[in-house]
Short mmCIF file of C-alpha atoms in Angstrom, two decimals:
data_model
loop_
_atom_site.label_atom_id
_atom_site.label_comp_id
_atom_site.label_asym_id
_atom_site.label_seq_id
_atom_site.Cartn_x
_atom_site.Cartn_y
_atom_site.Cartn_z
CA MET A 206 0.00 0.00 0.00
CA ALA A 207 1.36 3.42 -0.97
CA GLU A 208 2.24 5.82 1.85
CA PRO A 209 2.03 9.56 1.14
CA LYS A 210 5.50 11.09 1.00
CA ASN A 211 4.12 14.32 2.40
CA GLY A 212 2.34 12.38 5.16
CA LEU A 213 -1.02 13.82 4.15
CA TYR A 214 -2.29 12.65 0.76
CA LEU A 215 -1.06 10.80 -2.32
CA THR A 216 0.26 12.85 -5.24
CA ASN A 217 2.24 12.28 -8.44
CA ALA A 218 5.38 12.20 -6.31
CA ASP A 219 4.21 8.95 -4.69
CA PHE A 220 4.37 7.21 -8.08
CA PRO A 221 7.92 8.00 -9.24
CA GLN A 222 8.91 6.97 -12.73
CA TRP A 223 12.01 4.79 -13.09
CA GLN A 224 13.74 7.38 -15.28
CA ASP A 225 13.43 9.97 -12.51
CA ASP A 226 14.88 7.65 -9.87
CA ILE A 227 17.77 6.51 -12.04
CA SER A 228 18.54 10.09 -13.10
CA ASN A 229 18.74 11.14 -9.46
CA TYR A 230 21.11 8.25 -8.76
CA ILE A 231 23.33 9.09 -11.73
CA ASN A 232 23.34 12.77 -10.84
CA SER A 233 24.37 11.97 -7.26
CA TYR A 234 27.17 9.72 -8.47
CA SER A 235 28.31 12.31 -11.00
CA TYR A 236 28.52 15.03 -8.38
CA LYS A 237 30.70 12.76 -6.23
CA MET A 238 32.98 12.24 -9.22
CA ASN A 239 33.41 16.03 -9.42
CA SER A 240 34.93 16.16 -5.93
CA ASN A 241 37.28 18.99 -6.92
CA CYS A 242 34.30 21.33 -7.13
CA LYS A 243 33.76 23.34 -3.96
CA GLY A 244 30.30 24.51 -4.94
CA CYS A 245 31.50 27.98 -5.92
CA ASN A 246 29.05 28.18 -8.86
CA GLU A 247 31.45 30.48 -10.69
CA SER A 248 31.02 30.57 -14.47
CA SER A 249 34.74 29.94 -14.91
CA CYS A 250 34.71 26.77 -12.79
CA HIS A 251 34.89 23.70 -15.06
CA ASN A 252 33.67 21.36 -12.32
CA CYS A 253 30.62 23.51 -11.52
CA ASN A 254 29.74 23.73 -15.21
CA GLU A 255 30.15 19.99 -15.65
CA ALA A 256 28.02 19.25 -12.60
CA SER A 257 25.34 21.62 -13.85
CA TYR A 258 25.43 19.92 -17.24
CA ILE A 259 25.17 16.44 -15.75
CA SER A 260 22.22 17.44 -13.58
CA GLY A 261 20.06 17.55 -16.71
CA ILE A 262 20.52 13.84 -17.42
CA LYS A 263 17.43 12.01 -18.60
CA ALA A 264 16.91 8.37 -19.45
CA LYS A 265 16.46 7.96 -23.19
CA ASN A 266 13.15 6.46 -24.32
CA ILE A 267 13.50 4.12 -27.30
CA THR A 268 10.37 2.41 -28.56
CA PHE A 269 10.30 -0.87 -30.48
CA VAL A 270 7.03 -1.31 -32.37
CA VAL A 271 7.09 -5.10 -32.33
CA THR A 272 3.71 -5.43 -34.06
CA GLU A 273 0.90 -3.34 -35.46
CA LYS A 274 -1.57 -6.13 -34.74
CA CYS A 275 -3.95 -6.02 -31.77
CA ASN A 276 -6.46 -8.55 -30.49
CA LEU A 277 -8.74 -5.75 -29.28
CA ASN A 278 -10.62 -3.11 -31.25
CA CYS A 279 -10.90 -0.21 -28.79
CA SER A 280 -13.18 2.58 -29.94
CA TYR A 281 -10.84 5.43 -28.96
CA CYS A 282 -7.57 3.92 -30.22
CA TYR A 283 -5.48 6.43 -32.16
CA GLU A 284 -3.77 3.61 -34.09
CA MET A 285 -6.40 3.69 -36.81
CA HIS A 286 -4.52 1.98 -39.65
CA LYS A 287 -2.98 -1.11 -38.09
CA THR A 288 -1.76 -3.43 -40.84
CA GLY A 289 -0.88 -6.52 -38.81
CA ILE A 290 2.79 -6.21 -39.78
CA ARG A 291 5.25 -7.55 -37.20
CA MET A 292 8.96 -6.94 -36.61
CA THR A 293 11.09 -9.88 -37.68
CA LYS A 294 13.88 -11.31 -35.58
CA GLU A 295 16.41 -10.16 -38.16
CA ILE A 296 15.21 -6.55 -38.06
CA ALA A 297 15.04 -6.67 -34.27
CA LYS A 298 18.71 -7.70 -34.09
CA GLU A 299 19.71 -4.95 -36.52
CA ALA A 300 17.68 -2.47 -34.45
CA VAL A 301 19.51 -3.36 -31.24
CA ASP A 302 22.87 -3.05 -33.02
CA PHE A 303 21.73 0.32 -34.37
CA ILE A 304 20.85 1.90 -31.01
CA PHE A 305 24.42 1.22 -29.80
CA ASP A 306 26.04 2.56 -33.00
CA GLU A 307 27.13 6.15 -32.33
CA ASN A 308 27.73 6.84 -36.02
CA LYS A 309 24.25 5.75 -37.05
CA VAL A 310 22.57 7.50 -34.11
CA ASN A 311 24.25 10.64 -35.46
CA GLY A 312 24.10 12.78 -32.33
CA TYR A 313 20.45 12.08 -31.54
CA TYR A 314 21.68 10.91 -28.14
CA ASP A 315 24.91 9.64 -26.58
CA LYS A 316 25.91 7.61 -23.55
CA GLU A 317 27.35 10.63 -21.75
CA THR A 318 24.13 12.64 -21.70
CA SER A 319 21.84 9.58 -21.70
CA PRO A 320 23.61 6.93 -19.58
CA ALA A 321 20.25 5.27 -18.88
CA VAL A 322 17.63 3.93 -21.25
CA ILE A 323 14.05 2.75 -21.27
CA ILE A 324 13.35 0.18 -23.96
CA GLU A 325 9.63 0.33 -24.56
CA PHE A 326 7.77 -2.42 -26.41
CA ILE A 327 4.55 -1.36 -28.04
CA GLY A 328 1.97 -2.58 -30.52
CA GLY A 329 -0.81 -3.08 -31.28
CA GLU A 330 -0.72 -5.43 -28.36
CA PRO A 331 2.99 -6.04 -27.58
CA PHE A 332 2.50 -9.37 -25.78
CA LEU A 333 1.29 -10.89 -29.06
CA GLU A 334 5.04 -10.92 -29.79
CA VAL A 335 6.36 -11.99 -26.39
CA ASP A 336 8.91 -14.34 -28.00
CA LEU A 337 10.35 -11.45 -29.99
CA ILE A 338 10.32 -9.19 -26.91
CA ASP A 339 12.24 -11.86 -25.02
CA TYR A 340 14.80 -12.11 -27.83
CA ILE A 341 15.28 -8.33 -28.02
CA SER A 342 15.67 -8.10 -24.24
CA GLU A 343 18.30 -10.83 -24.07
CA TYR A 344 20.24 -9.55 -27.08
CA PHE A 345 20.13 -5.98 -25.72
CA LYS A 346 21.62 -7.12 -22.38
CA LYS A 347 24.32 -9.15 -24.13
CA LYS A 348 25.25 -6.29 -26.45
CA ALA A 349 25.40 -3.71 -23.64
CA PHE A 350 27.62 -6.02 -21.56
CA GLU A 351 30.00 -6.73 -24.44
CA LEU A 352 30.41 -3.01 -25.12
CA ASN A 353 30.84 -2.18 -21.43
CA HIS A 354 28.06 0.33 -21.99
CA PRO A 355 26.35 2.11 -19.06
CA TRP A 356 23.06 0.69 -20.36
CA ALA A 357 24.26 -2.75 -19.24
CA VAL A 358 23.15 -1.66 -15.76
CA ASN A 359 21.00 1.42 -16.28
CA TYR A 360 18.10 0.03 -18.26
CA MET A 361 14.44 -0.79 -17.90
CA PHE A 362 12.04 -2.62 -20.21
CA SER A 363 8.58 -1.08 -20.34
CA LEU A 364 5.29 -2.36 -21.72
CA THR A 365 1.72 -1.16 -21.67
CA THR A 366 -0.67 -4.02 -22.36
CA ASN A 367 -4.39 -4.52 -22.68
CA GLY A 368 -4.03 -7.37 -20.18
CA THR A 369 -5.65 -10.13 -22.22
CA LEU A 370 -2.41 -12.14 -22.47
CA TYR A 371 -0.78 -11.22 -19.17
CA LYS A 372 -1.54 -14.54 -17.45
CA THR A 373 -0.15 -16.70 -20.25
CA GLU A 374 2.81 -18.95 -19.44
CA LYS A 375 5.17 -17.25 -21.90
CA VAL A 376 4.50 -13.78 -20.52
CA GLN A 377 4.98 -14.91 -16.92
CA LYS A 378 8.25 -16.65 -17.84
CA TYR A 379 9.52 -13.46 -19.47
CA LEU A 380 8.68 -11.40 -16.39
CA LYS A 381 10.36 -13.88 -14.04
CA ARG A 382 13.48 -13.89 -16.22
CA ASN A 383 13.81 -10.10 -15.78
CA PRO A 384 12.99 -9.41 -12.11
CA GLY A 385 12.92 -5.73 -11.26
CA LYS A 386 13.72 -4.78 -14.85
CA VAL A 387 10.29 -4.86 -16.50
CA SER A 388 7.67 -2.20 -15.91
CA VAL A 389 4.22 -3.43 -16.97
CA GLY A 390 1.12 -1.31 -17.08
CA ILE A 391 -2.27 -2.92 -17.66
CA THR A 392 -4.99 -0.68 -19.02
CA ILE A 393 -8.31 -1.31 -17.32
CA ASP A 394 -10.85 1.43 -17.87
CA GLY A 395 -12.43 1.33 -14.44
CA ASN A 396 -15.47 -0.87 -14.04
CA LYS A 397 -17.02 -3.40 -16.41
CA GLU A 398 -19.57 -0.96 -17.82
CA LEU A 399 -17.01 1.69 -18.72
CA HIS A 400 -14.35 -0.77 -19.88
CA ASP A 401 -16.66 -2.82 -22.09
CA SER A 402 -18.13 0.32 -23.64
CA CYS A 403 -14.79 0.92 -25.41
CA ARG A 404 -12.30 -1.91 -24.95
CA VAL A 405 -13.80 -4.73 -27.00
CA PHE A 406 -12.61 -7.69 -29.05
CA HIS A 407 -13.06 -7.64 -32.81
CA ASP A 408 -16.36 -9.49 -32.51
CA GLY A 409 -17.70 -6.68 -30.30
CA SER A 410 -17.57 -8.61 -27.02
CA GLY A 411 -16.14 -6.90 -23.95
CA SER A 412 -12.71 -7.70 -22.53
CA TYR A 413 -13.26 -6.65 -18.91
CA ASP A 414 -13.64 -10.09 -17.31
CA ILE A 415 -10.37 -11.49 -18.65
CA VAL A 416 -8.51 -8.23 -17.93
CA GLU A 417 -9.79 -8.16 -14.35
CA GLU A 418 -8.31 -11.61 -13.76
CA SER A 419 -4.99 -10.41 -15.17
CA VAL A 420 -5.08 -7.34 -12.94
CA LYS A 421 -5.51 -9.50 -9.84
CA LEU A 422 -2.29 -11.40 -10.69
CA TRP A 423 -0.51 -8.19 -11.76
CA ILE A 424 -1.26 -6.56 -8.40
CA GLN A 425 0.47 -9.45 -6.64
CA ASN A 426 3.59 -8.74 -8.72
CA GLU A 427 3.62 -4.94 -8.30
CA SER A 428 4.61 -3.06 -5.16
CA ASN A 429 2.69 0.09 -6.09
CA PRO A 430 0.19 -0.82 -8.83
CA GLN A 431 -1.18 1.95 -11.00
CA THR A 432 -3.26 1.94 -14.15
CA LYS A 433 -4.18 4.17 -17.07
CA ILE A 434 -7.78 5.21 -17.69
CA THR A 435 -8.69 6.99 -20.91
CA LEU A 436 -11.84 9.10 -21.06
CA SER A 437 -13.73 9.64 -24.28
CA PRO A 438 -17.13 11.18 -25.06
CA THR A 439 -18.72 7.71 -24.88
CA ASN A 440 -17.49 6.76 -21.41
CA VAL A 441 -16.94 9.96 -19.39
CA GLY A 442 -20.23 9.41 -17.51
CA PHE A 443 -18.85 6.24 -15.91
CA LEU A 444 -15.83 7.93 -14.30
CA ASN A 445 -16.86 7.93 -10.64
CA ASP A 446 -17.97 4.29 -10.48
CA ALA A 447 -14.94 3.26 -12.53
CA ILE A 448 -12.45 4.83 -10.15
CA LYS A 449 -14.15 3.19 -7.18
CA ASN A 450 -13.87 -0.19 -8.88
CA VAL A 451 -10.18 0.31 -9.64
CA LYS A 452 -9.57 1.16 -5.99
CA GLU A 453 -11.49 -1.91 -4.80
CA LEU A 454 -9.38 -4.12 -7.08
CA GLY A 455 -6.31 -3.04 -5.11
CA ILE A 456 -4.83 -0.49 -7.52
CA ASN A 457 -3.27 2.54 -5.79
CA GLY A 458 -3.29 5.07 -8.59
CA ALA A 459 -5.29 5.86 -11.73
CA PHE A 460 -3.60 8.12 -14.26
CA THR A 461 -6.61 9.44 -16.10
CA ASN A 462 -6.97 11.78 -19.06
CA CYS A 463 -9.37 12.86 -21.78
CA VAL A 464 -8.50 11.95 -25.38
CA PHE A 465 -7.16 14.87 -27.41
CA GLU A 466 -9.28 14.10 -30.44
CA GLU A 467 -12.27 16.06 -31.68
CA GLY A 468 -15.72 15.20 -30.30
CA TRP A 469 -15.98 16.88 -26.89
CA THR A 470 -18.87 19.28 -26.18
CA ILE A 471 -19.84 21.56 -23.30
CA ASP A 472 -22.34 18.87 -22.22
CA HIS A 473 -19.44 16.43 -21.78
CA ALA A 474 -17.70 19.07 -19.64
CA LYS A 475 -20.77 19.28 -17.41
CA ILE A 476 -20.73 15.50 -17.03
CA LEU A 477 -17.01 15.47 -16.19
CA TYR A 478 -17.51 18.15 -13.53
CA SER A 479 -20.38 16.24 -11.95
CA GLU A 480 -18.45 12.96 -11.97
CA MET A 481 -15.35 14.58 -10.49
CA ILE A 482 -17.37 16.19 -7.68
CA LYS A 483 -18.75 12.78 -6.77
CA LEU A 484 -15.25 11.35 -7.00
CA ALA A 485 -13.89 14.15 -4.79
CA ASP A 486 -16.47 13.33 -2.10
CA TYR A 487 -15.49 9.67 -2.34
CA LEU A 488 -11.78 10.47 -1.88
CA LEU A 489 -12.49 12.85 1.00
CA ASN A 490 -14.59 10.27 2.81
CA ASP A 491 -12.76 7.92 5.23
CA GLU A 492 -9.41 9.48 4.23
CA THR A 493 -9.32 7.59 0.93
CA TYR A 494 -6.99 10.32 -0.37
CA LYS A 495 -4.25 8.75 1.79
CA ASN A 496 -4.18 5.45 -0.07
CA PHE A 497 -5.50 6.20 -3.56
CA PHE A 498 -4.54 8.76 -6.20
CA CYS A 499 -6.38 9.93 -9.31
CA SER A 500 -4.31 12.19 -11.56
CA LEU A 501 -7.36 14.25 -12.50
CA PHE A 502 -6.80 15.98 -9.16
CA ASP A 503 -3.53 17.88 -9.40
CA GLU A 504 -2.48 20.89 -7.31
CA SER A 505 -0.31 22.29 -10.10
CA ILE A 506 -3.06 22.92 -12.66
CA GLY A 507 -5.28 25.93 -13.22
CA GLU A 508 -2.64 28.68 -13.24
CA VAL A 509 -1.17 31.01 -15.85
CA ASN A 510 1.51 29.18 -17.83
CA THR A 511 4.88 30.91 -17.36
CA SER A 512 6.92 28.41 -19.40
CA ASP A 513 7.30 28.59 -23.16
CA ASN A 514 8.42 24.97 -23.52
CA ASN A 515 6.54 22.44 -25.60
CA TRP A 516 4.73 20.07 -23.24
CA CYS A 517 5.03 16.95 -25.40
CA GLY A 518 8.15 14.80 -25.82
CA GLY A 519 7.31 13.95 -29.42
CA ASP A 520 9.49 16.83 -30.58
CA GLY A 521 12.73 14.95 -31.09
CA GLN A 522 13.33 13.83 -27.52
CA MET A 523 12.12 10.26 -28.12
CA LEU A 524 12.90 7.62 -30.72
CA ALA A 525 10.59 4.98 -32.19
CA ILE A 526 11.65 2.08 -34.41
CA GLY A 527 8.95 0.68 -36.67
CA PRO A 528 8.47 -2.99 -37.57
CA ASP A 529 10.17 -2.35 -40.93
CA GLY A 530 13.27 -0.75 -39.37
CA ARG A 531 12.45 2.87 -40.14
CA CYS A 532 12.80 5.41 -37.34
CA PHE A 533 10.47 8.15 -36.12
CA PRO A 534 10.49 10.79 -33.36
CA CYS A 535 7.28 9.20 -31.99
CA ILE A 536 4.90 6.44 -33.06
CA ARG A 537 2.22 9.04 -33.74
CA PHE A 538 4.18 10.12 -36.81
CA MET A 539 3.88 6.57 -38.22
CA LYS A 540 1.24 5.71 -40.80
CA TYR A 541 -0.69 3.32 -38.56
CA ALA A 542 -1.29 6.12 -36.06
CA LEU A 543 -2.30 8.82 -38.56
CA GLY A 544 -6.05 9.23 -39.00
CA GLU A 545 -6.44 12.08 -41.48
CA PRO A 546 -6.74 10.97 -45.14
CA GLY A 547 -3.56 11.51 -47.10
CA ARG A 548 -1.47 12.52 -44.10
CA LYS A 549 2.14 11.46 -44.75
CA GLU A 550 4.23 9.71 -42.14
CA GLN A 551 7.47 11.39 -41.13
CA PRO A 552 10.48 9.04 -40.80
CA ILE A 553 13.82 10.47 -39.66
CA GLY A 554 16.05 7.66 -40.90
CA ASP A 555 16.37 3.90 -40.54
CA ILE A 556 18.43 1.31 -38.71
CA TRP A 557 20.64 0.55 -41.72
CA ASN A 558 21.61 4.04 -42.88
CA GLY A 559 21.24 5.85 -39.57
CA LEU A 560 19.32 8.89 -38.40
CA ASP A 561 19.16 12.20 -40.20
CA ASN A 562 21.07 15.11 -38.72
CA LYS A 563 18.86 17.37 -36.61
CA GLU A 564 20.16 20.49 -38.33
CA ASP A 565 19.85 19.15 -41.88
CA ASN A 566 16.45 17.48 -41.59
CA LYS A 567 13.80 20.20 -41.96
CA TRP A 568 11.23 18.05 -40.18
CA LEU A 569 13.38 17.45 -37.13
CA LYS A 570 14.40 21.10 -37.06
CA LYS A 571 10.75 22.13 -37.05
CA LEU A 572 9.98 19.79 -34.16
CA THR A 573 12.79 21.15 -31.98
CA GLU A 574 11.70 24.75 -32.60
CA ILE A 575 8.16 24.27 -31.27
CA THR A 576 7.27 26.39 -28.26
CA ALA A 577 4.09 26.98 -26.27
CA THR A 578 3.77 30.34 -28.01
CA SER A 579 4.57 29.24 -31.56
CA GLN A 580 1.83 26.60 -31.64
CA CYS A 581 -0.88 29.04 -30.49
CA GLN A 582 -0.79 31.59 -33.33
CA TYR A 583 -3.95 30.40 -35.09
CA GLU A 584 -7.46 31.78 -34.86
CA ASP A 585 -8.73 28.63 -33.12
CA ASN A 586 -6.10 28.68 -30.37
CA LYS A 587 -4.90 32.27 -29.82
CA LYS A 588 -7.06 32.17 -26.68
CA CYS A 589 -4.44 29.83 -25.19
CA LEU A 590 -1.84 32.61 -25.09
CA ASP A 591 -3.62 34.53 -22.32
CA CYS A 592 -5.48 31.64 -20.68
CA GLU A 593 -5.71 32.07 -16.89
CA ILE A 594 -5.78 28.30 -16.27
CA ALA A 595 -3.32 27.00 -18.89
CA THR A 596 -1.17 24.82 -16.61
CA GLY A 597 -2.18 21.18 -16.84
CA CYS A 598 -3.80 21.55 -20.25
CA ALA A 599 -2.08 18.78 -22.19
CA LEU A 600 -1.37 18.32 -25.88
CA CYS A 601 0.04 15.78 -28.34
CA THR A 602 2.50 17.04 -30.96
CA GLY A 603 1.81 13.98 -33.13
CA TYR A 604 -1.95 14.49 -33.04
CA ASN A 605 -1.49 18.17 -33.89
CA TYR A 606 0.39 17.11 -37.02
CA ASP A 607 -2.24 14.50 -37.85
CA LYS A 608 -5.11 16.97 -37.51
CA PHE A 609 -3.62 20.13 -39.02
CA GLY A 610 -0.67 18.98 -41.13
CA THR A 611 1.82 20.71 -38.86
CA PRO A 612 3.02 19.75 -35.38
CA ASN A 613 3.17 23.46 -34.55
CA HIS A 614 -0.62 23.94 -34.28
CA LYS A 615 -2.14 23.09 -30.92
CA ALA A 616 -5.52 21.33 -30.95
CA THR A 617 -7.98 22.72 -28.40
CA PHE A 618 -10.74 20.12 -28.47
CA ILE A 619 -10.22 19.37 -24.75
CA CYS A 620 -10.54 23.03 -23.74
CA ASP A 621 -13.96 22.70 -22.05
CA MET A 622 -12.89 19.46 -20.38
CA HIS A 623 -9.87 21.22 -18.90
CA LYS A 624 -12.12 23.99 -17.55
CA ALA A 625 -14.35 21.39 -15.90
CA ARG A 626 -11.32 19.66 -14.41
CA VAL A 627 -9.99 22.91 -12.94
CA LEU A 628 -13.37 23.76 -11.43
CA ALA A 629 -13.60 20.31 -9.81
CA ASN A 630 -10.04 20.68 -8.49
CA THR A 631 -11.08 23.93 -6.81
CA TYR A 632 -13.75 21.97 -4.96
CA PHE A 633 -11.54 19.02 -4.00
CA TRP A 634 -8.36 20.75 -2.86
CA ASN A 635 -9.97 23.48 -0.79
CA LYS A 636 -12.16 20.91 0.95
CA LEU A 637 -9.12 18.72 1.58
CA TYR A 638 -7.04 21.61 2.92
CA LYS A 639 -9.85 22.46 5.34
CA LYS A 640 -10.21 18.83 6.39
CA LEU A 641 -6.46 18.70 7.13
CA ASN A 642 -6.54 22.07 8.93
CA ILE A 643 -3.99 23.55 6.54
CA ASP A 644 -6.38 25.95 4.83
CA ASN A 645 -4.57 28.85 6.47
CA LYS A 646 -1.46 27.90 4.45
CA CYS A 647 -2.89 26.34 1.28
CA ILE A 648 -5.45 27.53 -1.21
CA PHE A 649 -6.45 26.39 -4.69
CA ASN A 650 -7.45 29.62 -6.39
CA LEU A 651 -10.43 29.82 -8.73
CA ASN A 652 -8.78 31.58 -11.65
CA ILE A 653 -11.38 30.86 -14.31
CA ARG A 654 -13.65 33.76 -15.29
CA LYS A 655 -17.22 33.59 -14.05
CA GLU A 656 -18.82 33.67 -17.51
CA LEU A 657 -16.74 30.67 -18.56
CA ALA A 658 -17.44 28.77 -15.35
CA LEU A 659 -21.19 29.28 -15.74
CA GLU A 660 -21.08 27.46 -19.07
CA ILE A 661 -20.39 24.31 -17.04
CA LEU A 662 -21.94 24.79 -13.59
CA THR A 663 -24.84 26.68 -12.02
CA GLU A 664 -24.68 30.06 -10.31
CA LYS A 665 -25.18 28.32 -6.96
CA GLU A 666 -22.31 25.89 -7.61
CA TYR A 667 -20.06 28.75 -8.69
CA ASN A 668 -20.78 30.71 -5.53
CA GLU A 669 -20.04 27.63 -3.43
CA LEU A 670 -16.63 27.37 -5.09
CA ILE A 671 -15.97 31.05 -4.38
CA GLU A 672 -16.76 30.47 -0.71
CA LEU A 673 -14.34 27.53 -0.58
CA THR A 674 -11.48 29.78 -1.75
CA LYS A 675 -12.05 32.41 0.92
CA ARG A 676 -9.64 32.42 3.87
#
């Protein structure tokens, strides 16, 4: 059972990602190696500059698309053009050789600035190719050891699965062969009603029952189990009951978000607000907030955005290798994940000839130049530039390209859903602060304008939120 690090309530910090932990470890070790530095922080001090440089270390994310095939047919899946193609063993071997080849990687990353790596296996459903995943994992470990590469120690394998194959003998053998080195996330969309409304087999039958059985075994194998819940216009009304069910299954955290795609209306925002208020009351009752976390409630959202950075990592920070050996900055730039007719995929090289240079490739250059400001210069999203509640409003660079033909055009289809989320957070956090007797120190401000709030809630509800923010 998770214990709140702040001693009060669970937050994102109670579910640390492996890359954050390993980066902290590497940073600590690197600072010790710079023992000549006395912490003077002078610009002329080589050791200070080196330590500052090392402190930005991140684990590199490299995705292997082992198959485009999936045994489910989820209604909200962004992989709309799956072909069923699978990565062969020969291509997989070449791909592993490639990621260790500094010449072919061509400066996209290096072992000095990325001495840790996350090898992510994705589909389709990745466990359809568990034999290939096992081969890649073993060959990767062998290669890293032979090269005396820091990845021989600093690595993690990561998979997100629909859970239908988790209990199979081959999958369990693979997990046991890599103890502590495989991070598995099983997607279960809350309760049976919500899950089976979207996550169905190709014959239309629901997958909840088999996934629930997998989750029960998965929880036994995980020290701090967490799941991913995706909300779409068809299932948002099930949110409250779904979260309760996830909690009762023994899962500690539910990372939950609305899909970025078009289809949301102000009526959906009203539903989300209502569901989140019910969920807030559930978490506040019997101190459930101490042992369960839902990412919809986040203290950092609902403020003016003071950073001009692009929120999404699909701007040249990641690397994805397709089943055919071609490389992409993210899987959402691959054909099977592009939904708009005629939209071209955007490869940045391949495992045989290497990656394109970031400066020479116009596509890569465009990705790295994206900022929060640059992507909000269109008539449909200029409102984002002076939004009072911009923090926490997410985006997908790949979807922006898919929808508009450029990654530098932010989609705003979740705008009303973000407003509803911020309003519900105002309710939850101020009630929690009062319950904990810290309301004299903490406040979640209601920064959204009244006319916008009244599009989602009633005058009475708005006034109740105002009262909660008063100290």
